[in-house]
């Protein structure tokens, strides 16, 4: 029987190793949004502006930043395939507005600005987002376009069919950007492995995990994945 | 029996047919096969192989499409009902039905969430695994208060069967000596964390009638019957290759298969029961093959309906014969009525200001439980504003990186903050008893058909005054316990529960003593068609507030042994 410290060390060692999950992940479609993946939605310029903002939200420190974790590629991918058209347009409009603001304030697009100016821009966007209410709109599910109310959601579900119109919430650009950056970073292999603790060995049933209900935080050292 | 040119005849007559392979069907299969009966298990969904088909087990977010957030547009199109339920997520969505293929209807202002798992293993793959025995407080309640009809059984009738199923399934928990949740055959309990221990101490000091215990759950805390102990990955509902939690696929179906008496046929949608007017017996079932859409017949001496509460009731309602024009065995007219669930999503959440240097390790797939403490039969716990009671499921944990999405700020400060776990938070949600009411019911809706041309169910179900009054207490009582234990930022909540959302649907083919007011007798046997047994949640005469699955297991095992005994005596 291993003691806890040994188990933790062993798990930590293995967590850094390569895991034979590529086949399964491939079958599942995996996540194509890895660092350096080709753009699927954004123009090169817009992508670079987005990447610069993500990197200021989660910068490189002693652990990798948003860019090295593939966060901009993740957002690009989500914009194309996860969001409905109205949401995508809302985000892209927000990104364009941020780039315009950078040019107005500093005469240059976001990537060319020094870090302090990028931070000032994000600060301004954050403040703006706090004064902007979320907007609930009704969209047509097949086109993703905003349509007139009322929606048919409740009525469709009650009749046992897929909703033709649904309600979606359009949050201020900064809040969408920040949520996507945080989620994209901590759900990436690079971000999670560098900042969090994996408490069991995926796929390894010969290395059973265990549960400790109350131990000093220092013995774990990082938040659990 | 009428012959039809469209019907492909299957010549074999099985000793028993079991409809469904979830928690109840798995138990029926095991008990009947072990008694030597040649048993056919019909499962309407696809086959799922234990281990091999757990395609998301242990996958981490970066190995999942959309990082585990799910293909939202596809889910809104195909799983517009299933996606609304809390336990359904991108990692287990393939174990829940396609709502376009399997529709049902309701009045737009009275929604019902019918959350289903159509596959071998049913919802035993994704269930919540909490197991609490019922007591005579529950079995006697209807008779005592004049609500619905009396249960035809008492705790003494089911107690040995609780022992029996617990011993095989493996239930971890702490014996507490509380009459409202009788102790069972337990494996060692899981541990509470520091904040949960603290809550327990303070609550039990402050409120003598209230107790805090670790969740009793069908998860192994040590190896048991050839299955491994839990490894605390925390993601049970994706499937567990070592079989650490109770699931038909890992536990009962393999036991049934070992006897050599089991025939399992997936993709077999039961259309109705074949009832022979002359013999006054059921002789088999009509099946639509899910893939070929061919109509088939299978014959058996006895039939166990274990197709889930509303699945079984659908089959009975859809069996319309000259003698039973309103559904098999439904001369009483109560079939489909007295639908119940557990109403929840009311309670309180809070933060705990201490223990900042303490943490936990591993993902415990279990919470803590505060058993019912209202209306226990004494004066002190009696409420004037509602009957029955509720129990809390609760848990404390430290905030994860998720809180970063909503925190103010960005940059190094944000990143550094997220390298520490957040403050201790606790949530408590009550699961409350729902009274059986005639006006909560399902009926056949012939205006809509599923992908195989069958009519669908139409739901009529709302909360009554008793439940609405109870919900206020579910918030208040939670908040006062958190206050007594020194929590801060206490937020009582009622998040507006939708019937069905508890995924504990019960009733609609209830047990009772009188054939005029019930469908089943005390052995889950149909009063009017004695070789048909219904042992899933549809048999429930009242709902209590405890998670019901362990009771379905015990009732199923008991009914199976009774049926075998009756066959031996020549009565069936």
mmCIF file of N, CA and C in Angstrom, chain B residues 265-315:
data_model
loop_
_atom_site.group_PDB
_atom_site.id
_atom_site.type_symbol
_atom_site.label_atom_id
_atom_site.label_comp_id
_atom_site.label_asym_id
_atom_site.label_seq_id
_atom_site.Cartn_x
_atom_site.Cartn_y
_atom_site.Cartn_z
ATOM 1 N N UNK B 265 -32.214 -9.189 -26.003
ATOM 2 C CA UNK B 265 -32.465 -8.705 -27.354
ATOM 3 C C UNK B 265 -32.611 -7.183 -27.343
ATOM 4 N N UNK B 266 -31.565 -6.454 -27.717
ATOM 5 C CA UNK B 266 -31.679 -5.001 -27.831
ATOM 6 C C UNK B 266 -32.536 -4.628 -29.040
ATOM 7 N N UNK B 267 -32.771 -3.350 -29.239
ATOM 8 C CA UNK B 267 -33.511 -2.826 -30.408
ATOM 9 C C UNK B 267 -34.921 -3.401 -30.510
ATOM 10 N N UNK B 268 -35.516 -3.705 -29.371
ATOM 11 C CA UNK B 268 -36.839 -4.340 -29.350
ATOM 12 C C UNK B 268 -37.831 -3.448 -28.619
ATOM 13 N N UNK B 269 -38.569 -2.674 -29.387
ATOM 14 C CA UNK B 269 -39.524 -1.734 -28.802
ATOM 15 C C UNK B 269 -40.842 -2.464 -28.571
ATOM 16 N N UNK B 270 -41.220 -2.621 -27.306
ATOM 17 C CA UNK B 270 -42.468 -3.340 -27.036
ATOM 18 C C UNK B 270 -43.652 -2.439 -27.366
ATOM 19 N N UNK B 271 -44.479 -2.923 -28.252
ATOM 20 C CA UNK B 271 -45.665 -2.206 -28.717
ATOM 21 C C UNK B 271 -46.817 -2.418 -27.736
ATOM 22 N N UNK B 272 -46.999 -3.691 -27.327
ATOM 23 C CA UNK B 272 -48.104 -4.012 -26.428
ATOM 24 C C UNK B 272 -47.939 -5.441 -25.938
ATOM 25 N N UNK B 273 -48.803 -5.792 -25.016
ATOM 26 C CA UNK B 273 -48.807 -7.152 -24.481
ATOM 27 C C UNK B 273 -49.874 -7.958 -25.222
ATOM 28 N N UNK B 274 -49.553 -9.200 -25.534
ATOM 29 C CA UNK B 274 -50.546 -10.070 -26.184
ATOM 30 C C UNK B 274 -51.380 -10.710 -25.078
ATOM 31 N N UNK B 275 -52.663 -10.419 -25.130
ATOM 32 C CA UNK B 275 -53.551 -10.921 -24.083
ATOM 33 C C UNK B 275 -54.544 -11.898 -24.713
ATOM 34 N N UNK B 276 -54.640 -13.078 -24.136
ATOM 35 C CA UNK B 276 -55.522 -14.124 -24.652
ATOM 36 C C UNK B 276 -56.812 -14.101 -23.835
ATOM 37 N N UNK B 277 -57.899 -13.648 -24.466
ATOM 38 C CA UNK B 277 -59.176 -13.502 -23.752
ATOM 39 C C UNK B 277 -59.661 -14.828 -23.175
ATOM 40 N N UNK B 278 -59.435 -15.909 -23.957
ATOM 41 C CA UNK B 278 -59.956 -17.211 -23.512
ATOM 42 C C UNK B 278 -59.219 -17.726 -22.284
ATOM 43 N N UNK B 279 -57.893 -17.634 -22.370
ATOM 44 C CA UNK B 279 -57.094 -18.118 -21.228
ATOM 45 C C UNK B 279 -57.077 -17.107 -20.098
ATOM 46 N N UNK B 280 -57.473 -15.869 -20.420
ATOM 47 C CA UNK B 280 -57.416 -14.781 -19.449
ATOM 48 C C UNK B 280 -55.990 -14.589 -18.913
ATOM 49 N N UNK B 281 -55.043 -14.680 -19.819
ATOM 50 C CA UNK B 281 -53.631 -14.534 -19.460
ATOM 51 C C UNK B 281 -52.919 -13.754 -20.559
ATOM 52 N N UNK B 282 -51.828 -13.149 -20.192
ATOM 53 C CA UNK B 282 -50.933 -12.595 -21.204
ATOM 54 C C UNK B 282 -50.105 -13.747 -21.750
ATOM 55 N N UNK B 283 -49.889 -13.749 -23.058
ATOM 56 C CA UNK B 283 -49.112 -14.853 -23.635
ATOM 57 C C UNK B 283 -47.782 -14.391 -24.223
ATOM 58 N N UNK B 284 -47.596 -13.104 -24.301
ATOM 59 C CA UNK B 284 -46.338 -12.615 -24.864
ATOM 60 C C UNK B 284 -46.400 -11.130 -25.124
ATOM 61 N N UNK B 285 -45.505 -10.656 -25.954
ATOM 62 C CA UNK B 285 -45.472 -9.221 -26.280
ATOM 63 C C UNK B 285 -45.283 -9.022 -27.772
ATOM 64 N N UNK B 286 -45.823 -7.915 -28.267
ATOM 65 C CA UNK B 286 -45.569 -7.496 -29.650
ATOM 66 C C UNK B 286 -44.426 -6.495 -29.633
ATOM 67 N N UNK B 287 -43.510 -6.687 -30.553
ATOM 68 C CA UNK B 287 -42.291 -5.884 -30.566
ATOM 69 C C UNK B 287 -42.091 -5.283 -31.946
ATOM 70 N N UNK B 288 -41.668 -4.030 -31.979
ATOM 71 C CA UNK B 288 -41.216 -3.433 -33.240
ATOM 72 C C UNK B 288 -39.694 -3.431 -33.189
ATOM 73 N N UNK B 289 -39.078 -4.033 -34.197
ATOM 74 C CA UNK B 289 -37.620 -4.009 -34.234
ATOM 75 C C UNK B 289 -37.177 -2.584 -34.579
ATOM 76 N N UNK B 290 -36.360 -2.012 -33.719
ATOM 77 C CA UNK B 290 -35.980 -0.602 -33.859
ATOM 78 C C UNK B 290 -35.288 -0.321 -35.190
ATOM 79 N N UNK B 291 -34.526 -1.287 -35.653
ATOM 80 C CA UNK B 291 -33.758 -1.055 -36.872
ATOM 81 C C UNK B 291 -34.535 -1.449 -38.133
ATOM 82 N N UNK B 292 -35.101 -2.663 -38.133
ATOM 83 C CA UNK B 292 -35.793 -3.127 -39.350
ATOM 84 C C UNK B 292 -37.250 -2.656 -39.397
ATOM 85 N N UNK B 293 -37.776 -2.228 -38.276
ATOM 86 C CA UNK B 293 -39.184 -1.817 -38.121
ATOM 87 C C UNK B 293 -40.171 -2.963 -38.337
ATOM 88 N N UNK B 294 -39.669 -4.159 -38.337
ATOM 89 C CA UNK B 294 -40.499 -5.340 -38.483
ATOM 90 C C UNK B 294 -41.289 -5.548 -37.185
ATOM 91 N N UNK B 295 -42.532 -6.038 -37.315
ATOM 92 C CA UNK B 295 -43.326 -6.352 -36.127
ATOM 93 C C UNK B 295 -43.120 -7.820 -35.776
ATOM 94 N N UNK B 296 -42.736 -8.076 -34.538
ATOM 95 C CA UNK B 296 -42.430 -9.435 -34.106
ATOM 96 C C UNK B 296 -43.292 -9.783 -32.896
ATOM 97 N N UNK B 297 -43.388 -11.075 -32.610
ATOM 98 C CA UNK B 297 -44.056 -11.492 -31.378
ATOM 99 C C UNK B 297 -43.132 -12.420 -30.604
ATOM 100 N N UNK B 298 -43.156 -12.265 -29.303
ATOM 101 C CA UNK B 298 -42.397 -13.167 -28.430
ATOM 102 C C UNK B 298 -43.342 -13.673 -27.357
ATOM 103 N N UNK B 299 -43.148 -14.934 -27.001
ATOM 104 C CA UNK B 299 -44.078 -15.562 -26.065
ATOM 105 C C UNK B 299 -43.391 -15.959 -24.771
ATOM 106 N N UNK B 300 -44.116 -15.801 -23.686
ATOM 107 C CA UNK B 300 -43.549 -16.172 -22.392
ATOM 108 C C UNK B 300 -44.644 -16.558 -21.422
ATOM 109 N N UNK B 301 -44.283 -17.340 -20.399
ATOM 110 C CA UNK B 301 -45.279 -17.777 -19.406
ATOM 111 C C UNK B 301 -45.590 -16.650 -18.418
ATOM 112 N N UNK B 302 -44.558 -15.891 -18.076
ATOM 113 C CA UNK B 302 -44.806 -14.707 -17.245
ATOM 114 C C UNK B 302 -44.096 -13.521 -17.876
ATOM 115 N N UNK B 303 -44.599 -12.331 -17.570
ATOM 116 C CA UNK B 303 -44.016 -11.111 -18.126
ATOM 117 C C UNK B 303 -43.710 -10.154 -16.990
ATOM 118 N N UNK B 304 -42.482 -9.673 -16.968
ATOM 119 C CA UNK B 304 -42.096 -8.623 -16.026
ATOM 120 C C UNK B 304 -41.928 -7.329 -16.799
ATOM 121 N N UNK B 305 -42.784 -6.359 -16.486
ATOM 122 C CA UNK B 305 -42.630 -5.040 -17.093
ATOM 123 C C UNK B 305 -41.697 -4.221 -16.213
ATOM 124 N N UNK B 306 -40.542 -3.875 -16.776
ATOM 125 C CA UNK B 306 -39.536 -3.098 -16.050
ATOM 126 C C UNK B 306 -39.015 -2.030 -17.004
ATOM 127 N N UNK B 307 -39.948 -1.407 -17.709
ATOM 128 C CA UNK B 307 -39.588 -0.515 -18.811
ATOM 129 C C UNK B 307 -39.479 0.932 -18.368
ATOM 130 N N UNK B 308 -39.417 1.175 -17.090
ATOM 131 C CA UNK B 308 -39.441 2.480 -16.417
ATOM 132 C C UNK B 308 -40.902 2.868 -16.184
ATOM 133 N N UNK B 309 -41.097 3.729 -15.197
ATOM 134 C CA UNK B 309 -42.454 4.114 -14.795
ATOM 135 C C UNK B 309 -43.357 4.381 -15.988
ATOM 136 N N UNK B 310 -42.962 5.297 -16.838
ATOM 137 C CA UNK B 310 -43.871 5.713 -17.906
ATOM 138 C C UNK B 310 -43.749 4.819 -19.118
ATOM 139 N N UNK B 311 -42.622 4.132 -19.260
ATOM 140 C CA UNK B 311 -42.478 3.151 -20.329
ATOM 141 C C UNK B 311 -43.424 1.983 -20.109
ATOM 142 N N UNK B 312 -43.479 1.482 -18.896
ATOM 143 C CA UNK B 312 -44.374 0.360 -18.600
ATOM 144 C C UNK B 312 -45.832 0.781 -18.718
ATOM 145 N N UNK B 313 -46.140 1.963 -18.195
ATOM 146 C CA UNK B 313 -47.525 2.429 -18.272
ATOM 147 C C UNK B 313 -47.945 2.648 -19.720
ATOM 148 N N UNK B 314 -47.017 3.131 -20.550
ATOM 149 C CA UNK B 314 -47.333 3.271 -21.976
ATOM 150 C C UNK B 314 -47.724 1.921 -22.567
ATOM 151 N N UNK B 315 -46.946 0.882 -22.278
ATOM 152 C CA UNK B 315 -47.220 -0.443 -22.851
ATOM 153 C C UNK B 315 -48.598 -0.933 -22.408
#
